[in-house]
Coordinates of C-alpha atoms in Angstrom, one line a residue:
M1 CA -4.8 8.1 -17.9
S2 CA -8.1 7.6 -19.6
F3 CA -9.7 4.3 -22.0
R4 CA -11.5 4.8 -25.3
S5 CA -14.3 2.6 -24.4
Q6 CA -17.1 4.1 -22.4
S7 CA -18.5 0.8 -21.7
W8 CA -14.6 -0.1 -20.1
R9 CA -15.4 3.5 -17.5
S10 CA -18.8 2.3 -16.9
S11 CA -18.2 -1.0 -16.1
S12 CA -15.6 -0.6 -14.4
L13 CA -16.9 2.1 -12.1
T14 CA -19.7 -0.4 -10.9
R15 CA -16.9 -3.4 -10.4
R16 CA -14.6 -0.9 -8.2
S17 CA -18.0 -0.2 -6.4
M18 CA -18.7 -3.6 -5.5
L19 CA -15.3 -4.0 -4.5
A20 CA -14.9 -1.4 -2.0
A21 CA -18.1 -2.0 -0.4
G22 CA -16.7 -5.8 -0.5
G23 CA -13.7 -4.5 1.1
A24 CA -15.0 -2.3 3.8
T25 CA -16.8 -5.3 5.3
L26 CA -14.0 -7.7 4.9
F27 CA -11.3 -5.1 6.8
T28 CA -13.4 -4.1 9.3
T29 CA -14.9 -7.3 10.3
P30 CA -12.2 -9.4 12.5
G31 CA -11.3 -12.6 10.8
A32 CA -13.5 -12.2 7.7
F33 CA -12.1 -14.3 4.7
A34 CA -8.9 -13.5 6.6
E35 CA -7.0 -16.9 5.8
E36 CA -7.9 -16.8 1.9
L37 CA -7.0 -13.6 1.2
L38 CA -3.5 -13.0 2.9
K39 CA -2.0 -16.3 1.3
P40 CA 0.5 -14.2 -0.2
T41 CA 0.3 -15.1 -4.5
P42 CA 3.5 -17.3 -5.1
R43 CA 6.2 -16.2 -7.6
L44 CA 6.5 -17.5 -10.8
T45 CA 9.4 -16.6 -13.3
E46 CA 9.6 -13.6 -15.0
G47 CA 10.4 -15.6 -18.6
P48 CA 12.8 -14.7 -21.1
F49 CA 10.2 -12.0 -22.6
Y50 CA 9.6 -9.2 -20.5
P51 CA 10.2 -6.6 -22.9
D52 CA 13.8 -5.5 -23.9
R53 CA 12.9 -2.4 -25.6
L54 CA 9.7 -1.1 -24.0
P55 CA 7.2 0.5 -26.2
L56 CA 6.6 4.1 -25.9
D57 CA 3.1 3.5 -24.9
Q58 CA 3.0 2.1 -21.7
D59 CA -0.3 2.9 -20.3
N60 CA -3.1 0.5 -19.3
D61 CA -5.0 0.1 -22.1
L62 CA -2.9 -2.5 -24.1
I63 CA -5.6 -2.9 -26.9
V64 CA -4.7 0.5 -28.8
I65 CA -1.4 2.1 -28.9
G66 CA -1.3 5.8 -28.5
D67 CA -3.7 7.7 -30.7
G68 CA -4.0 4.6 -33.1
T69 CA -7.8 3.5 -34.1
T70 CA -7.2 -0.3 -34.7
P71 CA -7.5 -2.2 -31.8
A72 CA -5.6 -5.1 -31.0
V73 CA -6.6 -8.6 -32.1
G74 CA -8.0 -10.5 -29.1
E75 CA -10.7 -10.9 -26.9
I76 CA -11.1 -7.7 -24.8
T77 CA -10.4 -8.6 -21.4
H78 CA -10.6 -6.0 -18.6
L79 CA -8.1 -6.7 -15.8
T80 CA -8.6 -5.5 -12.3
G81 CA -7.5 -6.3 -9.0
R82 CA -5.7 -4.8 -5.6
V83 CA -2.2 -5.1 -4.3
L84 CA -2.6 -6.6 -0.5
T85 CA -0.2 -6.5 2.2
P86 CA 0.1 -9.9 4.4
A87 CA -1.3 -7.6 7.2
G88 CA -4.5 -7.3 4.9
S89 CA -3.9 -3.8 3.9
T90 CA -3.8 -2.3 0.3
L91 CA -0.5 -0.8 -1.0
R92 CA -0.7 2.7 -2.6
G93 CA 1.8 3.8 -5.1
A94 CA 3.0 0.2 -5.8
T95 CA 3.6 -0.5 -9.9
V96 CA 2.2 -2.9 -11.5
E97 CA 3.2 -4.2 -14.9
I98 CA 1.7 -6.9 -17.3
W99 CA 3.2 -7.9 -20.6
Q100 CA 2.0 -11.1 -22.4
C101 CA 2.0 -12.3 -26.2
D102 CA -0.5 -11.0 -28.9
A103 CA -3.5 -13.1 -30.2
N104 CA -1.3 -14.8 -32.7
A105 CA 1.5 -15.6 -30.2
V106 CA 3.9 -13.1 -30.2
Y107 CA 6.2 -11.4 -27.2
L108 CA 7.4 -7.9 -27.6
H109 CA 10.9 -9.2 -27.3
S110 CA 13.4 -8.8 -30.4
K111 CA 14.2 -12.3 -29.9
D112 CA 10.8 -13.7 -30.3
S113 CA 9.3 -10.4 -32.3
D114 CA 12.1 -10.1 -35.1
R115 CA 11.5 -13.6 -36.3
K116 CA 8.0 -13.4 -36.2
K117 CA 7.9 -9.8 -37.9
S118 CA 4.7 -10.8 -40.3
Q119 CA 3.1 -12.6 -37.8
Q120 CA 3.0 -9.9 -35.2
D121 CA -0.1 -7.9 -34.4
Q122 CA 1.2 -4.5 -35.1
N123 CA -1.5 -3.1 -33.0
F124 CA -1.0 -5.0 -29.9
Q125 CA 1.0 -3.1 -27.3
G126 CA 2.4 -6.0 -25.4
Y127 CA 3.0 -4.2 -22.2
G128 CA 1.3 -2.0 -19.5
K129 CA 1.8 -0.5 -16.2
F130 CA -0.3 1.3 -14.0
E131 CA 0.3 2.9 -10.3
T132 CA -2.0 2.0 -7.6
A133 CA -4.1 4.3 -6.1
F134 CA -5.0 4.7 -2.5
D135 CA -7.4 1.8 -2.3
G136 CA -4.5 -0.3 -3.8
G137 CA -6.5 -1.0 -6.9
Y138 CA -5.3 -1.7 -10.4
R139 CA -6.8 -2.2 -13.8
F140 CA -5.9 -2.8 -17.3
R141 CA -7.4 -3.2 -20.5
T142 CA -5.6 -5.9 -22.6
I143 CA -6.8 -9.2 -24.2
K144 CA -7.7 -12.8 -22.9
P145 CA -4.0 -14.3 -22.7
V146 CA -3.7 -17.3 -25.3
P147 CA -1.4 -20.1 -25.7
Y148 CA 2.2 -20.0 -26.4
P149 CA 4.4 -22.5 -28.4
G150 CA 5.7 -24.4 -25.3
R151 CA 3.3 -23.2 -23.1
P152 CA -0.3 -24.5 -23.1
A153 CA -1.6 -22.8 -20.6
P154 CA -2.7 -18.9 -21.6
H155 CA -0.7 -16.3 -19.1
I156 CA -0.7 -13.0 -18.0
H157 CA 3.1 -12.2 -16.7
I158 CA 2.9 -9.8 -13.6
K159 CA 5.5 -7.5 -11.4
V160 CA 5.1 -5.3 -8.3
S161 CA 7.4 -3.1 -7.5
Q162 CA 7.8 -0.1 -5.4
N163 CA 10.3 3.1 -4.7
G164 CA 12.9 0.8 -7.0
H165 CA 12.2 -2.4 -5.1
E166 CA 10.8 -5.5 -6.8
L167 CA 8.0 -7.1 -4.9
L168 CA 6.7 -10.0 -6.5
T169 CA 7.0 -11.1 -10.1
T170 CA 4.1 -14.2 -11.0
Q171 CA 1.8 -15.3 -13.8
L172 CA -2.4 -15.0 -13.8
L173 CA -3.3 -18.1 -15.4
I174 CA -7.0 -18.9 -16.7
R175 CA -8.7 -21.1 -13.9
G176 CA -10.2 -24.1 -15.6
H177 CA -8.2 -24.0 -18.7
E178 CA -7.5 -27.5 -20.5
G179 CA -3.4 -26.5 -20.7
N180 CA -2.7 -25.6 -17.5
V181 CA -2.7 -29.3 -16.5
R182 CA 0.2 -29.6 -19.4
D183 CA 1.9 -26.6 -18.6
G184 CA 5.4 -27.2 -17.2
V185 CA 6.1 -23.8 -15.7
F186 CA 2.7 -24.0 -13.7
R187 CA 3.5 -27.5 -12.3
Q188 CA 6.6 -26.7 -10.8
V189 CA 4.1 -25.1 -8.4
R190 CA 4.0 -28.6 -6.1
Q191 CA 0.8 -27.7 -3.9
S192 CA -2.6 -27.6 -5.7
E193 CA -3.4 -24.7 -3.0
Q194 CA -0.6 -22.7 -3.9
R195 CA -1.4 -23.1 -8.1
D196 CA -4.7 -22.1 -7.1
L197 CA -3.8 -18.6 -6.1
L198 CA -2.0 -18.0 -9.8
L199 CA -5.8 -18.8 -11.2
G200 CA -8.2 -16.4 -11.9
D201 CA -11.7 -16.2 -13.4
F202 CA -12.3 -15.1 -16.9
K203 CA -16.0 -14.0 -17.2
R204 CA -18.3 -12.6 -19.5
V205 CA -19.4 -9.1 -19.4
A206 CA -22.9 -9.8 -19.2
E207 CA -23.5 -5.8 -20.7
S208 CA -21.1 -6.0 -23.2
K209 CA -22.0 -6.4 -26.7
I210 CA -18.6 -7.4 -28.3
G211 CA -17.9 -10.2 -26.5
E212 CA -15.6 -8.8 -23.5
W213 CA -14.4 -10.7 -20.5
S214 CA -13.3 -9.4 -17.1
C215 CA -11.1 -10.7 -14.3
N216 CA -10.8 -9.5 -10.8
F217 CA -7.2 -10.4 -9.5
D218 CA -5.9 -9.4 -6.2
I219 CA -2.2 -9.7 -6.0
I220 CA -1.2 -10.5 -2.4
L221 CA 1.9 -9.6 -0.9
G222 CA 4.8 -11.7 0.9
K223 CA 7.0 -9.5 3.7
T224 CA 7.6 -6.4 2.4
P225 CA 9.9 -3.6 4.0
A226 CA 6.9 -2.0 5.5
D227 CA 6.4 -5.0 7.9
G228 CA 9.6 -4.8 9.3
E229 CA 11.4 -7.9 6.8
P230 CA 13.4 -8.1 4.0
S231 CA 11.4 -8.0 0.8

């Protein structure tokens, strides 16, 4: 499962090295940042547009489909993070799925795309998945999310599962986006500290010549069977 962008590989390796170094300090220093990191990521609705027909290409590069050469429209974003248990350990072998509308606000779902064929970006994969490694890490190359009619807050849907069991379904939103305060789904999360756990910092990739973004978003699960309680 390889990306087609050398700059993506280089910047990804750099970020992963930094994360690994930070993670080593975090999990070997008693109490270091434990209170913040162990707050579970809140659940948020799957919504109506989880793909009803999964694409043939389901890898973690949503920018280019299969052997195509034409990239998707939108601002390329490198989404990385780790899946962690409540105890702070990394979760290996978990499947992380993401899906989102394209830059023209069309989802990969028949109830949306069938009526917007002329509007849909045919070069955007719309859905991808990644199996976490020993460090619990995941990574995707996608586009920076955009607003959708009725959803002023740009967002990426996320689902985490393992061994056929769904562990978490949630959404990632852009920290500081003006649409967040008007988004009805986001406002269903009543407590501000809980809403904060759904926000990611989207930052410009300094070395990118094409205006790429990066976002690191750790997913903290609630209790799982491995912790001795039902998921």
